[in-house]
Coordinates of C-alpha atoms in Angstrom, one line a residue:
X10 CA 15.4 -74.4 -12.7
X11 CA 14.8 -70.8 -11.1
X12 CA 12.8 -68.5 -13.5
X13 CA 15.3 -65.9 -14.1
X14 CA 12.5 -63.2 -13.7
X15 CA 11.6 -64.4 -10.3
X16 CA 15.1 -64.6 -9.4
X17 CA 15.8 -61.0 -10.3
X18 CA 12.9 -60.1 -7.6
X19 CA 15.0 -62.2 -4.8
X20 CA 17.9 -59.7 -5.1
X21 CA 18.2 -57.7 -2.1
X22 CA 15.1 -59.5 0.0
X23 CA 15.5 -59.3 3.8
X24 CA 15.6 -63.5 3.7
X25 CA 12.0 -63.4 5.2
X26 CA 9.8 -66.3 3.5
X27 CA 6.3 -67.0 4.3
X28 CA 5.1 -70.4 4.3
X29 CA 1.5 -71.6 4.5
X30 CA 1.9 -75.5 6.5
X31 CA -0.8 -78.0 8.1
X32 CA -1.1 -77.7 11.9
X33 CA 0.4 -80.9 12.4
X34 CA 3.2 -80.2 10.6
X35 CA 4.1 -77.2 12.4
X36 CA 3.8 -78.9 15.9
X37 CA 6.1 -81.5 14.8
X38 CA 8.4 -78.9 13.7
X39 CA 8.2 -77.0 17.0
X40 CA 8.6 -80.3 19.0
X41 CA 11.6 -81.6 17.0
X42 CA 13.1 -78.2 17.5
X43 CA 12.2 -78.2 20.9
X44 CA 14.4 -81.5 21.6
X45 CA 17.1 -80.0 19.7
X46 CA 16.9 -77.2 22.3
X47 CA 17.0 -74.7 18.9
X48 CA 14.5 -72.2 17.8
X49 CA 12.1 -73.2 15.4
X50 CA 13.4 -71.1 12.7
X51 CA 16.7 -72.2 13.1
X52 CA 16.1 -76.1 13.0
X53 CA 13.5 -75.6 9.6
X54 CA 16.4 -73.4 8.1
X55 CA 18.9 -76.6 9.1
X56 CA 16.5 -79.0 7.2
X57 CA 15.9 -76.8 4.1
X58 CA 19.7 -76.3 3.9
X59 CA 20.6 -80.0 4.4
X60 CA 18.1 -80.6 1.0
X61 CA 18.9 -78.0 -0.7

């Protein structure tokens, strides 16, 4: 459930989000991205939208 207080804050951001992630993980990000011949952004926005 989304706090409504915290929700209020989100109105209006830019859509930046900082996330904090183990090496590995990033790498294997980059690579997968990398074979999709997509940014990085743009493949971890594709996975965070497919389980949203």
């Amino acid at each position: 459930m989304v706090n409504s207080l915290a929700f209020e804050n989100l109105q209006g951001d830019d859509g930046e989000l900082l996330v904090r992630m183990p090496k590995s993980l990033h790498c294997r990000l980059i690579e997968k991205a990398e074979v999709e011949r997509v940014s990085s952004n743009q493949y971890i926005v594709y996975l965070l939208g497919k389980s949203a």
